Coordinates of C-alpha atoms and ligand atoms in Angstrom, one line a residue:
M766 CA 29.1 261.1 194.4
I767 CA 28.9 258.7 191.4
R768 CA 29.5 260.4 188.1
T769 CA 26.3 260.6 186.1
G770 CA 25.8 260.9 182.4
D771 CA 24.7 264.5 182.8
K772 CA 27.7 265.4 184.8
Y773 CA 29.9 263.8 182.2
I774 CA 28.3 265.8 179.4
D775 CA 28.6 269.0 181.4
D776 CA 32.3 268.3 182.0
L777 CA 32.9 267.9 178.3
R778 CA 31.8 271.5 177.6
D779 CA 35.3 272.7 178.1
G780 CA 36.0 274.6 174.9
R781 CA 38.6 272.2 173.5
T782 CA 39.7 272.8 169.9
I783 CA 38.6 270.2 167.3
F784 CA 39.2 270.6 163.6
I785 CA 36.7 268.8 161.3
N786 CA 35.4 269.3 157.8
G787 CA 37.1 272.7 157.3
E788 CA 35.8 274.0 160.6
K789 CA 37.4 274.8 164.0
I790 CA 34.8 274.0 166.6
T791 CA 35.0 274.7 170.3
N792 CA 31.6 273.3 171.4
H793 CA 31.7 269.8 170.2
V794 CA 29.2 268.3 172.6
D795 CA 26.2 269.2 170.5
H796 CA 27.9 269.0 167.1
P797 CA 26.4 266.4 164.8
A798 CA 29.8 264.8 164.3
F799 CA 30.1 263.8 167.9
K800 CA 26.9 264.2 169.8
N801 CA 25.5 260.6 169.6
A802 CA 28.7 259.0 170.6
I803 CA 28.9 261.4 173.6
R804 CA 25.4 260.4 174.6
T805 CA 26.4 256.7 174.3
V806 CA 29.2 257.3 176.8
A807 CA 26.9 259.2 179.0
N808 CA 24.6 256.2 179.1
L809 CA 27.6 254.1 180.3
Y810 CA 28.0 256.5 183.2
D811 CA 24.3 256.2 184.0
Y812 CA 24.5 252.4 183.7
Q813 CA 27.3 252.5 186.2
K814 CA 25.2 254.6 188.6
F815 CA 22.1 252.4 188.3
N816 CA 24.2 249.3 188.9
F817 CA 26.5 250.8 191.4
E818 CA 27.0 247.8 193.6
K819 CA 28.7 245.8 190.9
M820 CA 30.1 248.7 188.7
T821 CA 31.6 250.9 191.4
F822 CA 33.5 250.6 194.7
L823 CA 34.0 252.8 197.8
T824 CA 37.4 254.5 198.0
R825 CA 39.3 255.0 201.2
E826 CA 38.2 258.7 201.0
G827 CA 34.6 257.5 200.9
H828 CA 33.9 258.2 197.2
R829 CA 32.0 255.8 195.1
I830 CA 33.8 255.5 191.8
A831 CA 33.9 253.1 188.8
R832 CA 35.4 249.7 189.6
H833 CA 37.9 250.1 186.8
W834 CA 39.9 252.3 189.1
E835 CA 40.2 249.7 191.8
L836 CA 43.6 248.1 192.3
P837 CA 43.3 244.3 192.1
S838 CA 44.6 243.6 195.7
S839 CA 42.7 240.2 195.8
H840 CA 41.8 237.7 193.2
E841 CA 38.1 238.5 193.7
K842 CA 38.8 242.1 192.8
L843 CA 40.5 241.1 189.6
I844 CA 37.6 238.9 188.7
A845 CA 35.2 241.7 189.5
R846 CA 37.2 244.1 187.3
G847 CA 37.0 241.6 184.4
Q848 CA 33.3 241.1 184.9
T849 CA 32.6 244.8 185.0
A850 CA 34.6 245.2 181.8
Y851 CA 32.5 242.5 180.2
D852 CA 29.3 244.2 181.5
Y853 CA 30.4 247.6 180.2
A854 CA 31.1 246.1 176.8
M855 CA 27.6 244.5 176.8
Q856 CA 26.1 248.0 176.7
S857 CA 27.6 248.6 173.2
A858 CA 27.8 244.9 172.1
G859 CA 31.6 245.5 172.1
W860 CA 31.6 248.4 169.6
I861 CA 33.2 250.9 171.9
G862 CA 36.8 249.9 172.1
R863 CA 38.2 252.7 174.2
S864 CA 35.5 253.0 176.8
P865 CA 36.4 254.8 180.0
D866 CA 37.7 251.5 181.5
H867 CA 40.5 251.1 179.0
V868 CA 43.1 253.8 179.8
A869 CA 42.0 253.7 183.5
S870 CA 43.1 250.0 183.5
A871 CA 46.5 251.1 182.2
L872 CA 46.9 253.6 185.0
V873 CA 45.9 250.9 187.6
G874 CA 48.6 248.7 186.1
M875 CA 51.2 251.4 186.6
M876 CA 50.1 251.7 190.2
T877 CA 50.4 248.0 190.8
H878 CA 54.1 248.2 189.7
I879 CA 54.8 251.7 191.1
E880 CA 58.4 250.5 192.1
V881 CA 59.3 250.8 188.4
F882 CA 58.6 254.5 188.6
E883 CA 60.1 254.9 192.1
S884 CA 63.4 253.4 191.1
Y885 CA 63.4 255.8 188.1
S886 CA 62.5 259.0 189.9
Q887 CA 60.8 259.8 193.2
E888 CA 59.5 263.1 191.8
R889 CA 58.0 261.6 188.6
S890 CA 56.6 258.7 190.6
N891 CA 54.9 261.1 193.0
A892 CA 53.5 263.0 190.0
L893 CA 52.0 259.8 188.7
K894 CA 50.5 258.8 192.1
N895 CA 48.9 262.2 192.6
Y896 CA 47.6 262.1 189.1
F897 CA 46.1 258.7 189.6
T898 CA 44.4 259.9 192.8
Y899 CA 43.0 262.9 191.0
V900 CA 41.6 261.2 187.9
S901 CA 40.3 258.2 189.8
E902 CA 38.6 260.2 192.6
N903 CA 36.9 262.3 189.9
D904 CA 36.2 259.2 187.7
L905 CA 37.6 261.0 184.6
Y906 CA 37.6 259.5 181.1
L907 CA 41.0 259.3 179.6
T908 CA 42.2 258.7 176.1
Y909 CA 45.8 258.0 175.3
A910 CA 48.2 258.5 172.4
L911 CA 51.2 256.3 172.5
V912 CA 52.3 256.1 168.9
N913 CA 54.2 258.7 166.8
P914 CA 52.8 259.7 163.4
Q915 CA 54.0 257.3 160.7
G916 CA 56.2 259.7 158.7
D917 CA 59.2 257.5 157.8
R918 CA 59.1 254.3 159.8
S919 CA 62.7 253.4 158.8
K920 CA 63.8 256.5 160.7
M921 CA 63.9 257.3 164.4
P922 CA 61.9 260.5 165.4
S923 CA 65.1 262.5 165.6
E924 CA 66.0 261.5 162.0
H925 CA 62.9 263.3 160.6
T926 CA 65.2 266.2 159.9
K927 CA 62.7 268.2 157.7
D928 CA 60.7 268.7 161.0
I929 CA 62.1 267.3 164.2
Y930 CA 58.7 268.0 165.8
H931 CA 56.9 265.7 163.4
S932 CA 56.6 263.5 166.5
L933 CA 55.8 265.1 169.8
G934 CA 59.0 266.3 171.5
L935 CA 60.5 268.6 174.1
V936 CA 61.0 272.2 173.1
E937 CA 62.3 273.4 176.5
K938 CA 62.0 273.0 180.2
N939 CA 61.6 275.7 182.8
S940 CA 60.8 276.0 186.5
K941 CA 57.0 275.5 185.8
G942 CA 57.3 272.4 183.5
I943 CA 58.0 271.4 180.0
I944 CA 57.0 272.9 176.7
V945 CA 56.1 270.3 174.1
R946 CA 55.5 270.4 170.3
G947 CA 54.4 267.9 167.7
G948 CA 52.0 265.3 166.8
K949 CA 50.8 262.0 168.1
M950 CA 49.1 259.4 166.0
L951 CA 45.6 258.2 166.7
A952 CA 44.0 259.1 170.0
T953 CA 40.7 257.2 169.7
A954 CA 37.8 258.9 171.6
A955 CA 39.6 262.2 172.1
P956 CA 36.3 264.1 171.5
L957 CA 34.7 261.9 174.2
A958 CA 37.4 261.9 176.9
N959 CA 38.3 264.5 179.5
E960 CA 42.1 264.1 179.4
I961 CA 44.8 262.7 177.2
F962 CA 47.6 260.5 178.5
I963 CA 50.8 260.5 176.4
G964 CA 53.4 257.8 176.2
V965 CA 55.7 256.3 173.6
Q966 CA 55.4 252.8 172.2
N967 CA 57.7 253.3 169.1
P968 CA 61.4 252.4 169.4
L969 CA 63.6 255.2 170.7
K970 CA 67.4 255.3 170.5
S971 CA 69.1 256.0 173.8
G972 CA 71.5 259.0 173.6
V973 CA 69.7 260.3 170.5
D974 CA 65.9 260.3 171.0
E975 CA 65.6 261.7 174.6
R976 CA 63.7 264.7 173.3
Y977 CA 60.8 262.3 172.4
A978 CA 61.0 260.2 175.5
L979 CA 58.2 261.8 177.5
S980 CA 55.1 260.8 179.3
F981 CA 52.5 263.2 180.7
A982 CA 48.8 263.9 180.8
M983 CA 46.7 267.0 180.2
P984 CA 43.1 268.0 179.9
L985 CA 42.0 268.0 176.3
S986 CA 40.9 271.6 176.6
T987 CA 44.5 272.8 177.3
E988 CA 45.5 275.8 175.3
G989 CA 47.6 274.6 172.3
I990 CA 46.2 271.1 172.0
K991 CA 44.7 270.8 168.5
I992 CA 42.5 267.7 167.9
I993 CA 42.3 266.8 164.2
S994 CA 39.3 264.6 163.7
R995 CA 39.0 261.9 161.1
R996 CA 35.8 261.8 159.1
S997 CA 32.8 261.4 161.4
Y998 CA 30.8 258.3 160.4
E999 CA 28.1 259.5 162.8
L1000 CA 27.8 262.7 160.8
V1001 CA 27.4 261.0 157.4
A1002 CA 25.2 258.1 158.7
G1003 CA 22.0 259.8 157.7
H1004 CA 18.9 258.2 159.1
P1005 CA 19.9 256.1 162.2
K1006 CA 17.9 253.1 160.9
D1007 CA 20.3 253.0 157.9
Y1008 CA 23.5 252.9 159.9
P1009 CA 22.5 251.8 163.4
L1010 CA 26.1 251.2 164.6
S1011 CA 27.8 254.2 163.0
C1012 CA 25.3 256.6 164.4
Q1013 CA 25.7 255.4 168.0
F1014 CA 29.2 254.0 168.5
D1015 CA 31.5 256.2 166.4
E1016 CA 34.3 256.7 169.0
N1017 CA 36.1 259.1 166.7
D1018 CA 39.8 258.7 166.1
T1019 CA 42.0 261.8 166.0
I1020 CA 45.5 263.1 165.5
V1021 CA 46.5 265.3 168.3
Y1022 CA 48.9 268.1 167.7
F1023 CA 50.6 269.9 170.6
D1024 CA 51.3 273.5 169.6
D1025 CA 53.8 274.5 172.2
V1026 CA 51.9 273.3 175.2
L1027 CA 53.1 273.9 178.7
V1028 CA 52.9 270.7 180.8
P1029 CA 53.4 271.4 184.5
W1030 CA 56.0 269.2 186.3
E1031 CA 53.2 267.7 188.4
R1032 CA 51.8 266.2 185.2
V1033 CA 55.1 264.9 183.8
F1034 CA 55.6 261.1 184.5
I1035 CA 58.7 260.4 182.3
F1036 CA 61.2 263.0 181.2
E1037 CA 63.8 262.3 178.6
D1038 CA 64.2 258.6 179.4
T1039 CA 63.9 256.2 176.5
D1040 CA 64.1 253.0 178.6
M1041 CA 61.4 254.2 181.0
C1042 CA 59.0 254.7 178.0
R1043 CA 59.3 251.0 177.2
K1044 CA 59.0 250.0 180.8
Q1045 CA 56.0 252.1 181.5
F1046 CA 53.7 249.7 179.6
H1047 CA 55.7 246.5 179.3
S1048 CA 57.3 246.2 182.7
T1049 CA 54.3 247.2 184.7
G1050 CA 50.7 245.9 184.8
A1051 CA 49.6 248.6 182.4
E1052 CA 49.5 246.8 179.1
V1053 CA 48.3 243.6 180.7
L1054 CA 45.4 245.2 182.5
M1055 CA 44.3 247.5 179.7
D1056 CA 44.3 244.7 177.2
T1057 CA 42.5 242.3 179.5
Q1058 CA 39.7 244.9 179.3
S1059 CA 40.1 244.8 175.5
Q1060 CA 39.7 241.0 175.5
A1061 CA 36.5 241.2 177.6
R1062 CA 35.1 243.7 175.1
Y1063 CA 36.3 241.7 172.2
A1064 CA 34.6 238.5 173.4
V1065 CA 31.3 240.4 173.6
K1066 CA 31.7 241.8 170.1
L1067 CA 32.5 238.4 168.6
H1068 CA 29.4 236.9 170.2
F1069 CA 27.4 239.7 168.7
L1070 CA 28.9 239.0 165.2
T1071 CA 28.2 235.3 165.6
G1072 CA 24.6 236.0 166.6
L1073 CA 24.2 238.5 163.8
A1074 CA 25.4 235.9 161.2
Q1075 CA 23.1 233.2 162.6
K1076 CA 20.1 235.6 162.4
M1077 CA 21.0 236.6 158.9
A1078 CA 21.3 233.0 157.8
E1079 CA 17.9 232.2 159.3
T1080 CA 16.4 235.2 157.6
N1081 CA 17.7 234.0 154.2
G1082 CA 16.7 230.4 154.9
I1083 CA 20.2 229.1 154.6
D1084 CA 20.8 228.2 158.3
K1085 CA 20.0 224.5 157.9
F1086 CA 22.5 223.9 155.1
P1087 CA 25.4 221.8 156.6
S1088 CA 28.1 224.0 155.1
V1089 CA 26.4 227.1 156.5
K1090 CA 26.2 225.5 159.9
E1091 CA 29.9 224.8 159.7
N1092 CA 30.5 228.4 159.0
L1093 CA 28.4 229.5 161.9
A1094 CA 30.1 227.0 164.2
E1095 CA 33.4 228.4 163.1
L1096 CA 32.3 231.9 164.1
A1097 CA 31.0 230.5 167.5
C1098 CA 34.4 228.8 167.9
Y1099 CA 36.3 232.1 167.5
A1100 CA 33.9 233.8 170.0
M1101 CA 34.4 231.0 172.5
N1102 CA 38.1 231.0 172.0
I1103 CA 38.4 234.7 173.0
E1104 CA 35.9 234.2 175.8
G1105 CA 38.1 231.3 177.1
L1106 CA 41.3 233.3 176.7
F1107 CA 39.8 236.2 178.5
K1108 CA 38.6 234.0 181.4
N1109 CA 42.1 232.5 181.6
L1110 CA 43.5 235.9 182.0
I1111 CA 41.3 236.8 185.0
Y1112 CA 41.2 233.3 186.6
N1113 CA 44.9 232.4 186.4
P1114 CA 46.7 235.6 187.4
N1115 CA 50.2 236.1 188.9
V1116 CA 50.7 237.9 192.1
H1117 CA 53.0 241.0 192.2
N1118 CA 53.3 243.3 195.2
G1119 CA 50.1 241.7 196.5
F1120 CA 48.2 242.6 193.3
Y1121 CA 46.6 240.0 191.1
I1122 CA 47.7 240.6 187.5
P1123 CA 46.9 238.5 184.4
D1124 CA 49.8 236.6 182.8
Q1125 CA 51.7 238.7 180.3
V1126 CA 52.7 235.9 178.0
Q1127 CA 49.1 234.7 177.9
L1128 CA 48.0 238.2 177.1
Y1129 CA 50.5 238.4 174.2
A1130 CA 49.2 235.2 172.8
C1131 CA 45.7 236.5 173.1
Q1132 CA 46.5 239.8 171.3
I1133 CA 47.9 237.9 168.3
I1134 CA 45.0 235.5 168.0
A1135 CA 42.6 238.4 168.4
Q1136 CA 44.1 240.4 165.6
S1137 CA 44.3 237.4 163.3
I1138 CA 40.7 236.1 163.6
Y1139 CA 38.8 239.3 163.0
P1140 CA 39.4 239.5 159.2
K1141 CA 38.5 235.8 159.0
M1142 CA 35.2 236.3 160.8
I1143 CA 34.3 239.3 158.7
N1144 CA 35.1 237.3 155.6
I1145 CA 32.9 234.4 156.7
I1146 CA 29.9 236.7 157.4
R1147 CA 30.4 238.4 154.0
K1148 CA 30.4 234.9 152.4
L1149 CA 27.1 234.1 154.1
A1150 CA 25.6 237.5 153.3
G1151 CA 25.9 237.3 149.5
G1152 CA 24.3 240.3 147.9
G1153 CA 21.7 240.6 150.5
V1154 CA 23.5 243.4 152.3
I1155 CA 23.6 245.4 149.0
M1156 CA 20.1 244.6 147.8
L1157 CA 18.6 247.2 150.0
P1158 CA 16.7 250.4 149.5
S1159 CA 18.8 253.6 149.5
S1160 CA 17.5 254.8 152.9
E1161 CA 14.8 254.7 155.5
Y1162 CA 13.1 257.4 153.6
D1163 CA 12.1 254.9 150.9
L1164 CA 10.2 253.0 153.5
L1165 CA 8.4 256.2 154.6
N1166 CA 7.2 256.9 151.0
N1167 CA 4.1 254.7 150.4
E1168 CA 4.6 254.4 146.6
I1169 CA 8.3 253.4 146.9
F1170 CA 7.7 251.1 149.8
S1171 CA 4.9 249.2 148.0
F1172 CA 7.6 248.1 145.5
V1173 CA 10.4 247.7 147.9
E1174 CA 8.5 245.3 150.1
K1175 CA 7.9 243.0 147.2
T1176 CA 11.7 242.5 147.0
Q1177 CA 12.5 241.8 150.6
Y1178 CA 10.8 238.5 151.3
S1179 CA 11.8 236.4 154.3
S1180 CA 10.1 233.3 155.7
V1181 CA 10.8 234.4 159.3
M1182 CA 10.3 238.2 159.3
S1183 CA 8.6 241.1 157.7
P1184 CA 10.2 243.0 154.7
T1185 CA 10.8 246.0 157.0
D1186 CA 12.5 243.9 159.6
R1187 CA 14.6 242.2 157.0
I1188 CA 15.8 245.5 155.7
R1189 CA 16.6 246.6 159.3
L1190 CA 18.6 243.5 159.9
M1191 CA 20.5 243.6 156.7
K1192 CA 21.4 247.3 157.3
L1193 CA 22.8 246.3 160.7
V1194 CA 24.8 243.5 159.1
W1195 CA 26.2 245.9 156.5
D1196 CA 27.1 248.4 159.2
A1197 CA 29.0 245.6 161.1
I1198 CA 30.9 244.2 158.1
G1199 CA 30.9 246.6 155.2
S1200 CA 30.3 250.2 156.0
E1201 CA 33.1 252.7 156.6
F1202 CA 32.5 252.3 160.3
A1203 CA 32.9 248.5 159.9
S1204 CA 36.0 248.9 157.9
R1205 CA 37.5 251.1 160.6
H1206 CA 36.7 248.4 163.1
L1207 CA 38.6 245.9 161.0
Q1208 CA 41.6 248.2 161.0
Y1209 CA 41.1 248.7 164.8
E1210 CA 41.0 245.1 165.7
M1211 CA 44.1 244.4 163.5
F1212 CA 46.1 247.3 164.9
Y1213 CA 45.0 248.6 168.3
S1214 CA 47.4 246.4 170.3
G1215 CA 50.2 247.1 167.8
A1216 CA 51.0 245.9 164.3
K1217 CA 51.3 242.1 164.1
F1218 CA 55.1 242.2 163.6
A1219 CA 55.3 244.0 167.0
T1220 CA 52.9 241.7 168.9
L1221 CA 54.6 238.6 167.5
D1222 CA 58.0 240.1 168.6
R1223 CA 56.7 240.5 172.1
L1224 CA 55.5 236.9 172.3
Y1225 CA 58.8 235.7 170.8
K1226 CA 60.7 237.5 173.5
H1227 CA 58.6 236.3 176.4
Y1228 CA 57.5 232.8 175.5
D1229 CA 59.1 230.0 177.6
W1230 CA 61.2 228.5 174.9
N1231 CA 63.1 226.4 177.5
F1232 CA 59.9 224.6 178.4
S1233 CA 59.0 223.7 174.8
R1234 CA 62.6 222.8 173.9
A1235 CA 62.9 220.6 176.9
L1236 CA 59.9 218.6 175.6
V1237 CA 61.8 218.1 172.3
E1238 CA 65.1 217.3 174.0
N1239 CA 63.6 214.8 176.4
I1240 CA 61.8 212.7 173.8
K1241 CA 63.5 209.4 173.0
T1242 CA 64.6 209.6 169.4
F1243 CA 66.0 206.0 169.2
Ligands
FAD1886 C1 41.4 252.5 164.4 C2 42.6 252.6 165.2 C3 42.5 253.2 166.5 C4 43.7 253.4 167.2 N1 43.6 254.0 168.5 C5 44.7 254.3 169.1 C6 44.7 255.0 170.4 O1 43.7 255.4 170.9 N2 45.9 255.3 171.0 C7 47.1 254.9 170.5 O2 48.1 255.2 171.1 N3 47.1 254.2 169.3 C8 46.0 253.9 168.6 N4 46.1 253.3 167.4 C9 47.4 253.2 166.8 C10 48.0 251.9 167.0 O3 48.5 251.8 168.2 C11 48.9 251.8 165.8 O4 48.2 251.7 164.6 C12 49.8 250.5 166.0 O5 50.6 250.7 167.1 C13 50.6 250.2 164.7 O6 51.4 251.3 164.4 P1 51.2 252.0 163.0 O7 49.8 252.2 162.7 O8 52.0 253.2 163.0 O9 51.7 251.0 161.9 P2 53.2 250.8 161.5 O10 54.1 250.6 162.6 O11 53.6 251.9 160.5 O12 53.1 249.5 160.7 C14 52.3 249.3 159.5 C15 52.9 248.1 158.7 O13 54.2 248.4 158.2 C16 55.0 247.3 158.3 N5 56.1 247.6 159.3 C17 56.3 248.8 159.9 N6 57.4 248.7 160.7 C18 57.9 247.5 160.5 C19 59.0 246.8 161.1 N7 59.9 247.4 161.9 N8 59.3 245.5 160.7 C20 58.4 244.9 159.9 N9 57.3 245.5 159.3 C21 57.1 246.8 159.6 C22 54.1 246.1 158.8 O14 53.6 245.5 157.7 C23 53.0 246.9 159.6 O15 51.8 246.1 159.7 C24 44.9 253.0 166.7 C25 45.0 252.4 165.5 C26 43.9 252.2 164.7 C27 44.0 251.5 163.4

């Protein structure tokens, strides 16, 4: 019953519409813009299958599905969830941000706080519960789009008067469901996922913006869903040895446009309720559980970057210089920092409805630190790299041409490895810190949990100011 990589690939052959490079494509699975990333995800499903005891669990219905669908009804289950997220991330060294365990964790977090939905609407809550059963039992891969396209950020969606459907909104409702129109900003991994989950994280004004206050989920192959892909780094990577990360881990980001899509009522979780849109992620376990997965992945990625920097320093014979060691230690410090914060999330949870949920305020602090340190780390690695990441032959094909290689190898000396290995390593470094793929990752780590003003605002609102003020007020000031 465990979903295999082959089954995952078969399921993706669903005829969805993707626009890329002037083309409308309906068979993206073998398209050079997406095919490697899809195989990377397929490998994750196979990894899950071959390590089924730790990566899966048995449902009450007797199905073996990924552990990321399991509700954390004991502390052991929360720890196991964290460990599988870490293990999953190890398969890509943390370069796949929205692996199948990310949005699944958000849904689990909605289930652990299902009373939030029940007190809002029994019907919508039943729709969510049935949906959860369906996607978890079938171990589907979900992406989500929670943010409206930028447009004019000083205006509410309803104030975009040139086109009130700039942001996805309700056109009409009927006995079958709702018809929706408009765009949603980045849905990472839409070409890789089976379904898309829609919510709203932008501020909405009650009494004005109800049209936009919707949450639902649909298969990405649904008629009317147009997936507008960004540039594919996998496609332009050329030889895999030149861009080893771009060509494997490009979880493409997309804009998703809903061109009058009918969403049946059984797939509608929030209907015209601005307050529920906020509560869906912030008053349930959704945000906390999905971003705990993110911190597991992030810890792995930071260890990778730290190891990469150390290996590069050794290759260039700079690793014994005291100032270089300090830089490397600083990288290790950031990696251990996130590792510690992640462990704190899973080892010191709160209990809600019998479920073990990481602490929300800790998570907010973690998000802010996470988005702040990535640019610093990249900068340190750039500083250590010097021009070595540029001083490289144009492509692997130069190494395959004997005449060219005979000159190239004279310029790639290292005391600890061959010229060819040096080139391979430096190309990996560049793909991690300097390529377009790397640059997208910098933007991702800075923004995926929200712009910094938004993450700081969350912590400001939830931090225990009474505790810290009491410390101040209790001190003897003479
Ligand atoms: C690579 C990548 C992948 C992503 N993947 C997903 C995904 O899969 N699903 C998803 O839902 N979202 C995704 N996101 C979107 C992400 O959630 C948003 O980027 C994030 O919420 C920030 O919103 P924004 O980009 O619209 O920035 P904005 O809100 O437009 O903010 C940009 C900047 O404008 C300024 N600013 C804007 N508003 C204010 C304000 N009120 N006060 C002060 N300053 C302000 C700040 O300087 C801020 O940094 C992704 C983003 C990136 C970069």
